[in-house]
Coordinates of C-alpha atoms and ligand atoms in Angstrom, one line a residue:
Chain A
X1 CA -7.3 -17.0 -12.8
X2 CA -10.8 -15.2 -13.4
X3 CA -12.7 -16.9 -15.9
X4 CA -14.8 -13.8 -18.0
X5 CA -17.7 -14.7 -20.4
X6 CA -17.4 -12.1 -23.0
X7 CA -20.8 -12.0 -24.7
X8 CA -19.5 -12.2 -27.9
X9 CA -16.9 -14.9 -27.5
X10 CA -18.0 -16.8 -24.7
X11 CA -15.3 -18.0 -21.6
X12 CA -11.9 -16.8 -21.6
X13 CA -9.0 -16.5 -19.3
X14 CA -8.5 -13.0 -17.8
X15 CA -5.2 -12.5 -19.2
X16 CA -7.5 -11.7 -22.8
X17 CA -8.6 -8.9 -21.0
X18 CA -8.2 -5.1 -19.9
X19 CA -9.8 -3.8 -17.3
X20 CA -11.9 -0.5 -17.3
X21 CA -13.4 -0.1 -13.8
X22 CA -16.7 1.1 -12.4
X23 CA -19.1 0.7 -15.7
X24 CA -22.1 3.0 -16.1
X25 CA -20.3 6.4 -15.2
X26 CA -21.5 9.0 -18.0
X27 CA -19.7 11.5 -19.5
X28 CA -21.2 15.2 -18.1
X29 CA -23.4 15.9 -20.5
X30 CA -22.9 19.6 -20.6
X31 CA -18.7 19.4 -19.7
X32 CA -18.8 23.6 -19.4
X33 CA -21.4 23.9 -16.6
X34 CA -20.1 21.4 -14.3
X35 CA -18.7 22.6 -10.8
X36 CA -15.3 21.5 -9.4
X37 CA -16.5 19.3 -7.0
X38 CA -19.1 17.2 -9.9
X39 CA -16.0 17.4 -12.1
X40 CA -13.5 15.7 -9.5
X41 CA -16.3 13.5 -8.8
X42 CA -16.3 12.3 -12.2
X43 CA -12.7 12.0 -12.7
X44 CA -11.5 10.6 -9.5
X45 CA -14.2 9.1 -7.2
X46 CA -15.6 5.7 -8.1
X47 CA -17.6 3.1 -6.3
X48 CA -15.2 0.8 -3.9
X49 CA -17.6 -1.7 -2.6
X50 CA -17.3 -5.4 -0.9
X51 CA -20.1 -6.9 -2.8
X52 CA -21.2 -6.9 -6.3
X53 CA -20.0 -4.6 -8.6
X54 CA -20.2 -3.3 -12.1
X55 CA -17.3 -2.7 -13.7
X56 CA -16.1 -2.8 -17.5
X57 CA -13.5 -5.2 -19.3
X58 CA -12.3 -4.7 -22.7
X59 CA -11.5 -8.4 -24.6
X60 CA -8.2 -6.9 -26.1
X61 CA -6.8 -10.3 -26.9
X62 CA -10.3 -11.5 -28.9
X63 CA -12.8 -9.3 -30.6
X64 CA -11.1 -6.0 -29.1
X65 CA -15.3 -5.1 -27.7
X66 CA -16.0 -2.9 -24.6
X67 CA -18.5 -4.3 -22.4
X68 CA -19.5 -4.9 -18.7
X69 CA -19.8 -7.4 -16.2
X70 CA -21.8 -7.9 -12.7
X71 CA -18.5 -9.8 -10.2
X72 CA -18.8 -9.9 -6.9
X73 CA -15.2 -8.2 -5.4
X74 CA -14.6 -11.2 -2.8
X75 CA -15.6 -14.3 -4.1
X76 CA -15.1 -13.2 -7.7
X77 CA -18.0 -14.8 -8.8
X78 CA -19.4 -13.4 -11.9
X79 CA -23.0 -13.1 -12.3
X80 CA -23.7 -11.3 -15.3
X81 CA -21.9 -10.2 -18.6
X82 CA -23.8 -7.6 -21.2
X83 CA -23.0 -5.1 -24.1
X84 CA -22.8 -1.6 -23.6
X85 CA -25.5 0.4 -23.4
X86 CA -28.0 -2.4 -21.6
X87 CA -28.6 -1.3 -18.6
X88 CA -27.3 -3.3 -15.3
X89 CA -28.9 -6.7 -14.3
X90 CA -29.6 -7.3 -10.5
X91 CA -27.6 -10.1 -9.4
X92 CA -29.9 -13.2 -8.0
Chain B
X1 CA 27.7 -5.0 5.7
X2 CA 25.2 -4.3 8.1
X3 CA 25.1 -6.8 11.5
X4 CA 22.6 -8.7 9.8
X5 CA 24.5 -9.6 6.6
X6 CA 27.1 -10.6 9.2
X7 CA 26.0 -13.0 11.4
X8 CA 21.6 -13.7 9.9
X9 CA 19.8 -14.3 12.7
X10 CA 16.2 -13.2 14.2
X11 CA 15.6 -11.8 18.0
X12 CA 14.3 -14.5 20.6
X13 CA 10.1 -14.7 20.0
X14 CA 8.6 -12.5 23.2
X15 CA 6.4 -13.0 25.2
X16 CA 3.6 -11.4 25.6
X17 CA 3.9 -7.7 24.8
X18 CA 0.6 -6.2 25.5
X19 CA -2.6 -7.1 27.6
X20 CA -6.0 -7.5 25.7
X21 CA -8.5 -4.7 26.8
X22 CA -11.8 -4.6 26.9
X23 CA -13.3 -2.0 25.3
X24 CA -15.1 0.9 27.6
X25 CA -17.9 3.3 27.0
X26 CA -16.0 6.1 25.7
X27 CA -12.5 7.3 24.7
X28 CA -10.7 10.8 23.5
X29 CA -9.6 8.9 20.4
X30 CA -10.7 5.7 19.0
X31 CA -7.8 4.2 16.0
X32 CA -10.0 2.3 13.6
X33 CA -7.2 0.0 12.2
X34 CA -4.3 -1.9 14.4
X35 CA -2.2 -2.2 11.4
X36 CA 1.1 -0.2 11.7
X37 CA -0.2 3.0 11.0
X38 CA -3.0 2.7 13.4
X39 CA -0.7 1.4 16.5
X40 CA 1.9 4.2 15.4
X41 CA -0.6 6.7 15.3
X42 CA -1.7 5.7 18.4
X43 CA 2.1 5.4 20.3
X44 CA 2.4 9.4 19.2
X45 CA -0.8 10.6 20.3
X46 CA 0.7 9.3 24.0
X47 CA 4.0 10.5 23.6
X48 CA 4.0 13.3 21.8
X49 CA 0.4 14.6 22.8
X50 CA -0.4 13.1 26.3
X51 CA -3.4 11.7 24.7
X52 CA -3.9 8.3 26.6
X53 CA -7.4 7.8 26.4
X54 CA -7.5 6.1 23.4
X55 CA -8.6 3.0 21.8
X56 CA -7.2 0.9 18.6
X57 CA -9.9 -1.1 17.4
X58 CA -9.4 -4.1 14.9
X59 CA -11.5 -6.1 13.6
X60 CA -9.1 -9.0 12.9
X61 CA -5.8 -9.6 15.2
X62 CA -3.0 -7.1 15.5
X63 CA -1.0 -6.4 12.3
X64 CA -2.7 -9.0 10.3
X65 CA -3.3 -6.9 7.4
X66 CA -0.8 -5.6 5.3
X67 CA 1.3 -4.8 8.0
X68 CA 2.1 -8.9 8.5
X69 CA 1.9 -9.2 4.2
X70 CA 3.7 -6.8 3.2
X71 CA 7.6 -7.0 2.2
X72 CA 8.9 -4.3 4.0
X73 CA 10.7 -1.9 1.6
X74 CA 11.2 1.5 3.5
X75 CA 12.9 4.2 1.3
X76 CA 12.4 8.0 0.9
X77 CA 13.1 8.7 -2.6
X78 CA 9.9 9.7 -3.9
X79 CA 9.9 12.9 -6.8
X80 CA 7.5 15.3 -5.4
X81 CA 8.9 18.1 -2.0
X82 CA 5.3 17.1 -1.1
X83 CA 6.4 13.2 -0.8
X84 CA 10.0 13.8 0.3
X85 CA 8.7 15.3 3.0
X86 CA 6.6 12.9 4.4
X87 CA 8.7 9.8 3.4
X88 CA 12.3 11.6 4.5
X89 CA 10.3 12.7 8.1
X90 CA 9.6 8.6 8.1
X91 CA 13.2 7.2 7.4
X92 CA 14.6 9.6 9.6
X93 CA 12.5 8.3 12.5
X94 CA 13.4 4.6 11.3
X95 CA 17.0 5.4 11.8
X96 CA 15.9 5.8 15.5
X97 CA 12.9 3.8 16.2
X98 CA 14.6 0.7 18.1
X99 CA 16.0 3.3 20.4
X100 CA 12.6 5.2 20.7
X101 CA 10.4 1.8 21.1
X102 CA 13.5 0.5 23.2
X103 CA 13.2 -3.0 21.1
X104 CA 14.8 -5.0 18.1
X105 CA 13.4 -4.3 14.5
X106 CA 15.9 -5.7 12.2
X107 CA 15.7 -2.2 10.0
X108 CA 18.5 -2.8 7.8
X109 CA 20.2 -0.1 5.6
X110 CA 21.0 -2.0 2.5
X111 CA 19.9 0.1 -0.1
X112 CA 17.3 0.5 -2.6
X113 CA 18.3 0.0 -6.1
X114 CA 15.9 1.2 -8.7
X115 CA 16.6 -0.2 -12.4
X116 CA 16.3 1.8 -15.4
X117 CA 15.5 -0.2 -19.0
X118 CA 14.9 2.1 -21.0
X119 CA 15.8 5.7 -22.5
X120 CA 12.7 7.3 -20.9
X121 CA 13.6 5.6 -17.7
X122 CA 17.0 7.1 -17.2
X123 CA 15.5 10.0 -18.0
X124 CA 13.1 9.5 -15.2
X125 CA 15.9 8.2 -12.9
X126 CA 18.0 10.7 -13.0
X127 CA 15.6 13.2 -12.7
X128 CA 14.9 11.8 -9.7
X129 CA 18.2 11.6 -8.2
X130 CA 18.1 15.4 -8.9
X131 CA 15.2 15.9 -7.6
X132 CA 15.9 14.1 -4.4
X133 CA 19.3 15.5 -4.0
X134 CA 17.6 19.0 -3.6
X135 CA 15.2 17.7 -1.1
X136 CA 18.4 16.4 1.3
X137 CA 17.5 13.2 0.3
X138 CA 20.7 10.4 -0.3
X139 CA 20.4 9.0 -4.1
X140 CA 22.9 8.5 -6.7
X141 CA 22.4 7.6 -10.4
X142 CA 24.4 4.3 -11.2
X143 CA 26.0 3.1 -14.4
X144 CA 25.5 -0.4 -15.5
X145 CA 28.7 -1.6 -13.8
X146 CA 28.4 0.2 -10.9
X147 CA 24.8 -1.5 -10.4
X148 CA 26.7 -4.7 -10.9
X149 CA 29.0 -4.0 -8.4
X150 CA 25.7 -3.7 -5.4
X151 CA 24.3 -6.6 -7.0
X152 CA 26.5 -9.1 -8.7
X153 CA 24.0 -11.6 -9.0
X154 CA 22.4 -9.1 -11.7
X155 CA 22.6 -10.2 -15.1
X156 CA 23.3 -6.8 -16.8
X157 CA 24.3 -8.6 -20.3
X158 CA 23.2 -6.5 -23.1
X159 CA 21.6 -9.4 -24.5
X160 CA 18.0 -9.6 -23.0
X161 CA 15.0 -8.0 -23.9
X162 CA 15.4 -5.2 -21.6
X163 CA 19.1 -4.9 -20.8
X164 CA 20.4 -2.9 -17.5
X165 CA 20.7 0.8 -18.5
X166 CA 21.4 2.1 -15.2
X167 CA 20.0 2.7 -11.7
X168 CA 19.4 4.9 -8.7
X169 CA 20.3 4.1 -5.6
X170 CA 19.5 5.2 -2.2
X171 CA 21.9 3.7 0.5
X172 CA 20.3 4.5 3.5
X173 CA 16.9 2.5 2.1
X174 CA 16.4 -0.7 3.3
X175 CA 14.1 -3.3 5.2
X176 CA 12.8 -4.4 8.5
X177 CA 11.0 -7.2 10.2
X178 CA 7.5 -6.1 9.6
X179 CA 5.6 -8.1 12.5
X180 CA 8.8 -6.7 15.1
X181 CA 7.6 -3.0 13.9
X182 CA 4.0 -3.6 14.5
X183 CA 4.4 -5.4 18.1
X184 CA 7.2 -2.8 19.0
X185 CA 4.5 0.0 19.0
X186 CA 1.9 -2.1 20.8
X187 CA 4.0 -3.1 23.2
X188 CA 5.3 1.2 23.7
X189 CA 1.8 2.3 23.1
X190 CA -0.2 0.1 25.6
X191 CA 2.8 0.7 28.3
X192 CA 1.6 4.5 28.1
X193 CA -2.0 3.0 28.7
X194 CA -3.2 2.6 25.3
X195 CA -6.1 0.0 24.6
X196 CA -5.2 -2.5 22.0
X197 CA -8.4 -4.2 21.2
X198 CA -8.8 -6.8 18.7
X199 CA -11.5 -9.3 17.6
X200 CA -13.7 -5.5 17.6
X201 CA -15.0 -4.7 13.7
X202 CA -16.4 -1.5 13.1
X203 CA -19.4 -1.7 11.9
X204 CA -20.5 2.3 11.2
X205 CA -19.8 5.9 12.8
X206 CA -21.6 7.1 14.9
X207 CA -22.3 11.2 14.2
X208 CA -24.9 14.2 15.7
X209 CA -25.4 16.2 13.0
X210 CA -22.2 17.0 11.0
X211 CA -20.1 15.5 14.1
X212 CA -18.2 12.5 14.5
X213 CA -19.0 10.9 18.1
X214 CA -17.9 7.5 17.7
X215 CA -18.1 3.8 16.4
X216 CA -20.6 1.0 16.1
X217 CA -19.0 -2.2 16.3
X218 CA -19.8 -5.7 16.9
X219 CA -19.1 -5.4 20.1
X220 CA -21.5 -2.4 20.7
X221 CA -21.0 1.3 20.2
X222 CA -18.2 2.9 21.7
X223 CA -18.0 6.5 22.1
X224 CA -15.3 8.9 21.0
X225 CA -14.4 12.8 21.1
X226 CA -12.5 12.3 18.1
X227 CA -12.2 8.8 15.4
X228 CA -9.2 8.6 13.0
X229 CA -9.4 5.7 10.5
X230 CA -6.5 3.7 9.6
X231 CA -8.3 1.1 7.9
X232 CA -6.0 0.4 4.5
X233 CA -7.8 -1.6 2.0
X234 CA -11.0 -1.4 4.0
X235 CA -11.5 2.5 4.5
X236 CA -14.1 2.6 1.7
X237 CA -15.7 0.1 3.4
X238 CA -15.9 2.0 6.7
X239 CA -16.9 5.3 5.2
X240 CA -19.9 3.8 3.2
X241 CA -21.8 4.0 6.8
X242 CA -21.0 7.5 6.3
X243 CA -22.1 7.9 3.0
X244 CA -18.7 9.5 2.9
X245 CA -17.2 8.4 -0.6
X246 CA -13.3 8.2 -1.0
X247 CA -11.6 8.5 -4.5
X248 CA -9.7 5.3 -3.9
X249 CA -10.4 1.5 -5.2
X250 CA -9.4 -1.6 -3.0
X251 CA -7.2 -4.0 -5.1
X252 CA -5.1 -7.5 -4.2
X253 CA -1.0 -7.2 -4.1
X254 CA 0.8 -10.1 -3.7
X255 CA 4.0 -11.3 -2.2
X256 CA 5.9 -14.0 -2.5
X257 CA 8.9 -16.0 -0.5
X258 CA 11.3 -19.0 -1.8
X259 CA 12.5 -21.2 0.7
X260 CA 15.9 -20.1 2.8
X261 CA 18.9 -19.5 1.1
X262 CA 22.7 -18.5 1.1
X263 CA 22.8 -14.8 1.5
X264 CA 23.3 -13.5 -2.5
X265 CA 21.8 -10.4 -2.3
X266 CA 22.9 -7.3 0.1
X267 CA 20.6 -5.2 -1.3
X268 CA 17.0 -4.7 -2.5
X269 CA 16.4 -4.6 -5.9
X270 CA 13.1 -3.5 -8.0
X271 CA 12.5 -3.0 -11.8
X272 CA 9.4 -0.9 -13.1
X273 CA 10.0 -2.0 -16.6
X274 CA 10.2 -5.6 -16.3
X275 CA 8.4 -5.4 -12.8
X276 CA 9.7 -7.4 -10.3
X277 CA 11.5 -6.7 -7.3
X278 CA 13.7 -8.6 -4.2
X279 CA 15.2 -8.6 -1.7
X280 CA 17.0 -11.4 0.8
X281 CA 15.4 -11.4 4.1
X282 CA 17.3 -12.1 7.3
X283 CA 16.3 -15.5 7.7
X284 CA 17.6 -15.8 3.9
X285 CA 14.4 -16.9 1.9
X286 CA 14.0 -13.9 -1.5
X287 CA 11.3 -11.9 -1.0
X288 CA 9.5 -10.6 -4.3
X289 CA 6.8 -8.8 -5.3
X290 CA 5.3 -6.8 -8.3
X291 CA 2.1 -4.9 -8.8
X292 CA -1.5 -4.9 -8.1
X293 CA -3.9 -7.5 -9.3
X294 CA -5.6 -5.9 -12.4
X295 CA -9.4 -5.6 -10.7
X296 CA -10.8 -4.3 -7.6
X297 CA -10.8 -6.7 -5.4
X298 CA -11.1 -7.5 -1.6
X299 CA -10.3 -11.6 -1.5
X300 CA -7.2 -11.2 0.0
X301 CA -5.2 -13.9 -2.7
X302 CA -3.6 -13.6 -5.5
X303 CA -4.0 -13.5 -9.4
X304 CA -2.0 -16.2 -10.9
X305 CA -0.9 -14.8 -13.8
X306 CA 0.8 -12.1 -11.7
X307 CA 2.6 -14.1 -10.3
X308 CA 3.8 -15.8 -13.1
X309 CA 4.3 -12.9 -15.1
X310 CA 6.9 -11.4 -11.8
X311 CA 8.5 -14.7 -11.7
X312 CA 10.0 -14.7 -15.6
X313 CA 11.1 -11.1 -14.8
X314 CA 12.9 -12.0 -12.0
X315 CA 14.7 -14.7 -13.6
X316 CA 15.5 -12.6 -16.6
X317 CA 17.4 -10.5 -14.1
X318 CA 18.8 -13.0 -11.6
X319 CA 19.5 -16.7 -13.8
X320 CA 20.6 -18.0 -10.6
X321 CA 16.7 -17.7 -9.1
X322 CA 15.6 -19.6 -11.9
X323 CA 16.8 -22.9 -9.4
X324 CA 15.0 -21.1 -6.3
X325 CA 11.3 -22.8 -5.7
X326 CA 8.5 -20.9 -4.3
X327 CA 7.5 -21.1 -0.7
X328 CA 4.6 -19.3 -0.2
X329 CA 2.4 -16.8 -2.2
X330 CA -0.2 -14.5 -0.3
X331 CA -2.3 -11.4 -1.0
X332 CA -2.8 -8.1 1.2
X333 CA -5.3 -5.6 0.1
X334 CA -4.2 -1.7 -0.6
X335 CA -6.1 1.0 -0.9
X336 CA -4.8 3.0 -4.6
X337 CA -5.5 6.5 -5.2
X338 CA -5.8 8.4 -8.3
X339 CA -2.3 9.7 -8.4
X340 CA -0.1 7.6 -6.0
X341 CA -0.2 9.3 -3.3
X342 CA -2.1 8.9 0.3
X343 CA -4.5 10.7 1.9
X344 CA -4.5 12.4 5.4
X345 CA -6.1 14.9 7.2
X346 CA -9.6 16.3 8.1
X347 CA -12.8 15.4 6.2
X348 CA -16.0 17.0 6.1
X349 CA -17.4 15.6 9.3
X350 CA -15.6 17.2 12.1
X351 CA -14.0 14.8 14.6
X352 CA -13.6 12.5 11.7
X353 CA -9.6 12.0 10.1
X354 CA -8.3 10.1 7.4
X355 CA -5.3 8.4 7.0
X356 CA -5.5 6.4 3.6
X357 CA -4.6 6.1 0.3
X358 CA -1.1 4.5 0.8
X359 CA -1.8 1.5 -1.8
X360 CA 1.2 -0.2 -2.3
X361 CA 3.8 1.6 -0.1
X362 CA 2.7 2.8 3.3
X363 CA 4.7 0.4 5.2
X364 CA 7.4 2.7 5.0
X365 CA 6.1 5.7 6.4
X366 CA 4.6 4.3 9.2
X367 CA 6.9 5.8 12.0
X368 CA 6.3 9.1 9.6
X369 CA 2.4 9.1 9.1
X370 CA 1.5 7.7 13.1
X371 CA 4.0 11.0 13.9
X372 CA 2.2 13.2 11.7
X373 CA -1.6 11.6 11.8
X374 CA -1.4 12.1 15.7
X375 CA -0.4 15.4 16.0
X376 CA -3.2 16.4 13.0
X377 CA -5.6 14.0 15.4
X378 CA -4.1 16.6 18.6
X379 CA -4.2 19.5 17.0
X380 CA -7.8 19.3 14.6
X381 CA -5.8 20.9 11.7
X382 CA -3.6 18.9 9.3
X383 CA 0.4 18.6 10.2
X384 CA 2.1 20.7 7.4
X385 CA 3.7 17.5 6.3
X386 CA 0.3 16.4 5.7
X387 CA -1.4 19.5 4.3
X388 CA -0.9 18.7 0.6
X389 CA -2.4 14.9 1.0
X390 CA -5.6 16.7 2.0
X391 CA -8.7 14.9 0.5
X392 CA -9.7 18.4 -0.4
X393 CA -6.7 18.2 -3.5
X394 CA -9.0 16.0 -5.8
X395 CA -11.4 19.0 -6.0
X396 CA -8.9 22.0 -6.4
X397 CA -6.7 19.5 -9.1
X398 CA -3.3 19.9 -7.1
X399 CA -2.4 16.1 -7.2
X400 CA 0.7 14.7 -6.3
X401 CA 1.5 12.2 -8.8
X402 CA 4.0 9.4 -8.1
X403 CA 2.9 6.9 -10.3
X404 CA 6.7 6.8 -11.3
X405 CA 8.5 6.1 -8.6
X406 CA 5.2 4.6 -6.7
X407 CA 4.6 2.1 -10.0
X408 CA 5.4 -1.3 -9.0
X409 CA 7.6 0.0 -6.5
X410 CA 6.9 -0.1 -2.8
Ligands
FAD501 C1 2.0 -7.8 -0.7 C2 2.3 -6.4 -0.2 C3 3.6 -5.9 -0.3 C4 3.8 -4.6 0.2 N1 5.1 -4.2 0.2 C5 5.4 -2.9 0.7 C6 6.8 -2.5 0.8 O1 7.7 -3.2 0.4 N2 7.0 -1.3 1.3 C7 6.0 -0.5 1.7 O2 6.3 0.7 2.1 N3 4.7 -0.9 1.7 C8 4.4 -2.1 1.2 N4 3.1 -2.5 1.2 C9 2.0 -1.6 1.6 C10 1.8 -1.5 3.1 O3 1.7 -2.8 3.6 C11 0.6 -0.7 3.5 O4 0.6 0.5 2.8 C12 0.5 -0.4 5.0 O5 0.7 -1.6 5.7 C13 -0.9 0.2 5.3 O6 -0.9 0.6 6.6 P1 -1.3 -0.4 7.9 O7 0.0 -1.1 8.2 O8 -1.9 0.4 8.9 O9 -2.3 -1.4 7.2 P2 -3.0 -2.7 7.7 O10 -2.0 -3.5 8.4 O11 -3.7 -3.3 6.6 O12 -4.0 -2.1 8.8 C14 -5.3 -1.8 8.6 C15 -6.1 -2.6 9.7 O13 -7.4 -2.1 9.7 C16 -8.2 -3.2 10.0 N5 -9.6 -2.9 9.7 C17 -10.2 -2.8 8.4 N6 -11.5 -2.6 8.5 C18 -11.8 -2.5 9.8 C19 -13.0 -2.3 10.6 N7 -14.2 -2.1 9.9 N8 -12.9 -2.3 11.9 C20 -11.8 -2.5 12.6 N9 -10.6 -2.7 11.9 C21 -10.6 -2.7 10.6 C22 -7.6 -4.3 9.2 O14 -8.0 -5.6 9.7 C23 -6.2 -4.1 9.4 O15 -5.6 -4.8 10.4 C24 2.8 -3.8 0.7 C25 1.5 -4.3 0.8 C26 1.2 -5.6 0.4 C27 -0.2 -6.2 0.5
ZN502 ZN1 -14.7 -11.0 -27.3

């Protein structure tokens, strides 16, 4: 059971939460001059590392609040939670 | 009743079926990946192709990936021509394959029985039967009773949360002993002088300009005319050297096993809805399953709520399990692309293939994909069976989308 510090409410159990995948992945800012290849880019390829990642989670079963988290994808250790909008901290 | 309902009973354990190699400067082909696709793959570039000069590389032992985790449901009745294809191609191959590889596999045609729980999924179902009826594919749409009467042990009382509504069912589906599979094309792919090498990570590709011309690995660079990945979960992870990027995301799937039991179930049985499924294995311990962890992940063990979640589902369908105790839980970790279906073919380095993508259910094509990869690997041009899982269909939007009857199903 992941343990994920929402900043809001603090430590819950994973099963509070939804997952949203990579985090920091904008939007085209101009959606009718993007190519086919930047569009299927943006809709289908994401980040897939072994390491630290960035990645959003949605507390659905607390305060219902987007925001991200820094988790390393073998040990699972978490090593930063932040609100949207602030831009990623390096892991120690 | 098949043989194995009849009288349960495993082959003898071998001896030894293949000699270690060391690796040499430079092969034709180099297999990243000795999980069943790779040693498959590798099997029909000999047989088929006269291509002997090749390599598997693992960085692990043989077929300790998801081809030893994995809980062996083989069926062919996918929605899409695209996936009939390809899975059909496989099952008819299964239907052979202790012939071909001249050794025991225990592949069982029991049936796959595919529960419906609601209105849209009898809609769904039996759209699906259609569908694969058209394709030449076996599949029949059951009523409530006539689900009862392939499984018994099924509680399809009206009473529960998500009652029975129906089924499909594929009779020639089934299972097989997953590790007999894997060591059955080692032992046919190094007799036609294959090298099996294990213990040998790859560590980056080697490439001259826009070429592919072999691996690094921790055992030194070896080099290669041509390098076909069959890496599973781990393909990003080999790519990255590349700075090729592949639309898929690495997440944990777990099994389960109770301890041995009375044969009760003749069948394999899986439910999207309430998302579980079983099956009895020869040896008679159940064997269940249910979907992906919910994060990308690479430890290869489990979530525990997953499995707690698949556990009241199963129980909900079979009371009788609810006196079963768990054995062992384990994790294996799949490579999920954006619409459910894998991907195969040529990429934009030449001498470079993929074969990826399968997430949750590539143990069933594996006769079907090593076929196919090798002769795209032979030929340097995708096997029409492969050509719509091209990686090129996430630019032009012409996805293949299986997320129903790929779901929790495998
Ligand atoms: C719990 C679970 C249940 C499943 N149930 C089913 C099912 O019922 N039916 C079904 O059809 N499918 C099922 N699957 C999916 C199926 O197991 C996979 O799709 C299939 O095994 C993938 O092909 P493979 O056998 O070649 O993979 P693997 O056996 O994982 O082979 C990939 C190999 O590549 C090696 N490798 C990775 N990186 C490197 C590197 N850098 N260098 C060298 N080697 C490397 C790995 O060590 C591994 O041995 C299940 C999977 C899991 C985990
Ligand atoms: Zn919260």
């Amino acid at each position: 059971m992941l343990r994920i510090p929402c900043p809001w409410c603090g430590l819950r159990d994973e099963t509070e939460f939804s997952y949203g995948g990579q985090a920091h992945v904008a939007y085209p800012a101009e959606p009718s001059t993007v190519d086919d290849d930047a569009w299927a880019t943006y809709l289908f390829y994401r980040d897939n590392p072994k390491g630290w990642f960035a990645e959003r989670w949605m507390h659905r079963a607390g305060c219902q609040r987007w925001f991200n988290v820094v988790r390393h994808t073998v040990t699972y250790e978490i090593a930063a939670s932040y609100p949207p909008g602030a831009s990623r901290p390096e892991p120690a | 009743m098949s043989e194995w309902q009849v009288t349960p009973r495993l082959p003898e354990h071998p001896d030894v079926l293949w000699a270690e190699a060391e690796p040499k400067a430079s092969y034709d082909v180099v297999i990243v990946g000795a999980g069943g696709h790779g040693l498959a793959t590798a099997y029909y570039l000999a047989k088929n192709h006269g291509i002997t000069n090749v390599a598997v590389v693992e960085r692990g032992w043989l077929a300790g990936g998801n081809m030893a985790r994995n809980t062996t449901i083989i069926r062919s009745n996918y929605l899409w021509d695209e996936s009939a294809g390809i899975y059909e191609h496989a099952l008819k191959l299964w239907e052979g394959l202790e012939a071909d590889l001249d050794c025991e596999v225990a592949f069982s045609q029991r049936g796959v029985l595919n529960l419906a729980h609601s209105l849209g999924d009898v809609r769904e179902g039996r759209r699906r039967v259609n569908a694969n009826q058209l394709n030449g594919v076996d599949a029949q749409w059951l009523t409530p009773d006539e689900v009862q009467k392939v499984a018994p042990i099924l509680n399809i009382s009206t009473d529960v949360r998500y009652p029975v509504l129906g089924g499909t069912f594929q009779p020639r589906a089934g299972i097989a002993k997953h590790d007999w599979v894997a060591w059955g094309y080692a032992r046919a792919a190094h007799a036609l002088g294959v090298d099996l090498i294990q213990g040998c990570e790859v560590t980056g590709v080697l490439r001259d300009g826009d070429r592919v011309v072999g691996v690094d690995t921790v055992r030194g660079p070896i080099r290669a005319g041509r390098v076909a990945l069959a890496a599973a979960g781990h393909s990003s992870v080999v790519t990255s050297s590349l700075g090729l990027r592949l639309p898929l995301q690495s997440f944990p799937l777990q099994a389960l096993v109770s301890e041995l039991l009375e044969q009760v179930l003749d069948t394999v049985v899986m439910s999207n809805a309430v998302h579980v499924y079983v099956s009895q294995a020869h040896k008679g311990e159940l064997v269940m399953g249910a979907g992906i962890d919910g994060y990308v992940g690479y430890g290869q063990r489990g979530s525990f709520p997953v499995i707690e979640h698949q556990m009241a589902a199963a129980i909900e369908l079979f009371p009788i399990f609810a006196r079963a105790h768990v054995l062992r839980t384990w994790g294996g970790i799949v490579d999920v692309s954006p619409d459910a279906s894998p991907i195969v073919g040529l990429t934009p380095y030449a001498g470079l293939y993929v074969n990826c993508g399968w997430g949750t259910g590539g143990f069933k094509a594996t006769p079907g994909i090593g076929w196919v990869f090798a002769d795209t690997i032979a030929n340097d041009r995708p096997h029409p069976l492969a050509e719509p899982f091209s990686l090129a269909r996430f630019d032009s939007g012409a996805l293949i989308d299986e997320h129903g009857a790929a779901a929790v199903a495998h």
